[in-house]
Amino acid sequence: MSLTLSMDFQYTSTIEKVWSALTDPNKLAQWITENDFKPVVGHRFQFRHQPYNGWDGIVEGEVTIVDEPHRLSYIWATGDEQHTVNWTLQDLGDGKVNLHLEQIGFSNVHGLEGAKYGWSTWTVELEKVLAQ
């Protein structure tokens, strides 16, 4: 069984600024965690969180799609879980941008709910990065 998380977020910003927050490793570090991300198809990267409860804090990833500034996709894995994370950006006009997140590959509802909580927290931080 594979479950999918789908969420939408609206920001008052430019599509270029939101794209930069998704792809610039320094900006990603401000709203998610330390990383060595590059928006290049095939690039392997790590998100490095604080170790927690026996987990080393490392999320391994690989970029699969870069269609600037509209679509970004990567695979990431930790433990026995591997997910595809898809971002789709849409300029809504009037200085508004819709950011759609789709995360595919959850093996259980507990993981999906945890990710929903995590992204809800992180995207509040993203809003702060966009305000800079």
GROMACS .gro file of C-alpha atoms in nm:
model
  132
    1MET     CA    1   0.000   0.000   0.000
    2SER     CA    2   0.133   0.343  -0.095
    3LEU     CA    3  -0.024   0.659   0.043
    4THR     CA    4   0.010   1.012  -0.096
    5LEU     CA    5   0.019   1.346   0.084
    6SER     CA    6  -0.115   1.642  -0.114
    7MET     CA    7  -0.107   1.998   0.023
    8ASP     CA    8  -0.138   2.349  -0.120
    9PHE     CA    9   0.009   2.668   0.021
   10GLN     CA   10  -0.044   3.024  -0.103
   11TYR     CA   11   0.218   3.292  -0.061
   12THR     CA   12   0.232   3.661  -0.136
   13SER     CA   13   0.556   3.656  -0.334
   14THR     CA   14   0.696   3.611  -0.680
   15ILE     CA   15   0.727   3.267  -0.837
   16GLU     CA   16   1.102   3.329  -0.873
   17LYS     CA   17   1.142   3.396  -0.502
   18VAL     CA   18   0.947   3.082  -0.406
   19TRP     CA   19   1.155   2.879  -0.655
   20SER     CA   20   1.473   3.013  -0.499
   21ALA     CA   21   1.353   2.915  -0.150
   22LEU     CA   22   1.295   2.559  -0.277
   23THR     CA   23   1.629   2.526  -0.457
   24ASP     CA   24   1.891   2.744  -0.288
   25PRO     CA   25   2.068   2.536  -0.020
   26ASN     CA   26   2.117   2.838   0.210
   27LYS     CA   27   1.748   2.925   0.196
   28LEU     CA   28   1.647   2.560   0.237
   29ALA     CA   29   1.860   2.550   0.551
   30GLN     CA   30   1.656   2.840   0.691
   31TRP     CA   31   1.322   2.665   0.658
   32ILE     CA   32   1.396   2.290   0.652
   33THR     CA   33   1.748   2.191   0.756
   34GLU     CA   34   2.116   2.187   0.661
   35ASN     CA   35   2.169   2.034   0.319
   36ASP     CA   36   2.385   2.011   0.009
   37PHE     CA   37   2.097   2.046  -0.239
   38LYS     CA   38   2.150   2.157  -0.600
   39PRO     CA   39   1.866   2.189  -0.852
   40VAL     CA   40   2.038   1.962  -1.104
   41VAL     CA   41   1.879   1.639  -1.231
   42GLY     CA   42   2.077   1.345  -1.097
   43HIS     CA   43   2.234   1.540  -0.810
   44ARG     CA   44   2.246   1.335  -0.491
   45PHE     CA   45   2.198   1.533  -0.172
   46GLN     CA   46   2.137   1.503   0.200
   47PHE     CA   47   1.905   1.683   0.436
   48ARG     CA   48   2.080   1.670   0.776
   49HIS     CA   49   1.845   1.693   1.074
   50GLN     CA   50   1.936   1.653   1.440
   51PRO     CA   51   1.959   1.281   1.527
   52TYR     CA   52   1.653   1.168   1.719
   53ASN     CA   53   1.556   0.855   1.911
   54GLY     CA   54   1.801   0.624   1.731
   55TRP     CA   55   1.759   0.794   1.392
   56ASP     CA   56   2.079   0.945   1.249
   57GLY     CA   57   1.890   1.246   1.109
   58ILE     CA   58   2.006   1.191   0.751
   59VAL     CA   59   1.764   1.197   0.458
   60GLU     CA   60   1.927   1.084   0.132
   61GLY     CA   61   1.790   1.236  -0.187
   62GLU     CA   62   1.827   1.258  -0.562
   63VAL     CA   63   1.686   1.530  -0.788
   64THR     CA   64   1.469   1.385  -1.067
   65ILE     CA   65   1.295   1.686  -1.231
   66VAL     CA   66   1.394   2.052  -1.260
   67ASP     CA   67   1.160   2.271  -1.466
   68GLU     CA   68   1.241   2.621  -1.339
   69PRO     CA   69   1.035   2.792  -1.199
   70HIS     CA   70   0.735   2.559  -1.224
   71ARG     CA   71   0.825   2.209  -1.114
   72LEU     CA   72   1.079   2.038  -0.891
   73SER     CA   73   1.088   1.671  -0.798
   74TYR     CA   74   1.319   1.454  -0.596
   75ILE     CA   75   1.332   1.115  -0.433
   76TRP     CA   76   1.429   1.101  -0.070
   77ALA     CA   77   1.481   0.810   0.161
   78THR     CA   78   1.541   0.741   0.527
   79GLY     CA   79   1.527   0.403   0.694
   80ASP     CA   80   1.291   0.173   0.504
   81GLU     CA   81   1.090   0.461   0.358
   82GLN     CA   82   1.148   0.610   0.012
   83HIS     CA   83   0.924   0.888  -0.114
   84THR     CA   84   0.891   1.106  -0.420
   85VAL     CA   85   0.847   1.475  -0.336
   86ASN     CA   86   0.691   1.687  -0.612
   87TRP     CA   87   0.663   2.065  -0.596
   88THR     CA   88   0.450   2.256  -0.848
   89LEU     CA   89   0.449   2.636  -0.850
   90GLN     CA   90   0.174   2.842  -1.009
   91ASP     CA   91   0.170   3.220  -1.045
   92LEU     CA   92  -0.184   3.322  -0.948
   93GLY     CA   93  -0.133   3.689  -1.042
   94ASP     CA   94  -0.164   3.988  -0.810
   95GLY     CA   95   0.160   3.888  -0.634
   96LYS     CA   96   0.029   3.547  -0.523
   97VAL     CA   97   0.187   3.207  -0.579
   98ASN     CA   98   0.035   2.864  -0.519
   99LEU     CA   99   0.284   2.601  -0.404
  100HIS     CA  100   0.153   2.247  -0.442
  101LEU     CA  101   0.324   1.962  -0.258
  102GLU     CA  102   0.272   1.598  -0.342
  103GLN     CA  103   0.468   1.339  -0.144
  104ILE     CA  104   0.421   0.983  -0.268
  105GLY     CA  105   0.518   0.650  -0.115
  106PHE     CA  106   0.405   0.639   0.248
  107SER     CA  107   0.368   0.286   0.380
  108ASN     CA  108   0.133   0.384   0.663
  109VAL     CA  109  -0.103   0.657   0.782
  110HIS     CA  110   0.121   0.736   1.080
  111GLY     CA  111   0.405   0.841   0.847
  112LEU     CA  112   0.170   1.042   0.627
  113GLU     CA  113   0.026   1.229   0.926
  114GLY     CA  114   0.377   1.296   1.059
  115ALA     CA  115   0.480   1.440   0.723
  116LYS     CA  116   0.167   1.654   0.707
  117TYR     CA  117   0.255   1.801   1.046
  118GLY     CA  118   0.620   1.850   0.944
  119TRP     CA  119   0.540   2.027   0.618
  120SER     CA  120   0.280   2.246   0.791
  121THR     CA  121   0.551   2.357   1.035
  122TRP     CA  122   0.821   2.399   0.771
  123THR     CA  123   0.601   2.602   0.536
  124VAL     CA  124   0.538   2.855   0.812
  125GLU     CA  125   0.918   2.895   0.823
  126LEU     CA  126   0.919   2.919   0.441
  127GLU     CA  127   0.681   3.214   0.467
  128LYS     CA  128   0.938   3.388   0.690
  129VAL     CA  129   1.214   3.324   0.435
  130LEU     CA  130   0.996   3.470   0.158
  131ALA     CA  131   0.936   3.783   0.369
  132GLN     CA  132   1.311   3.860   0.386
   0.00000   0.00000   0.00000
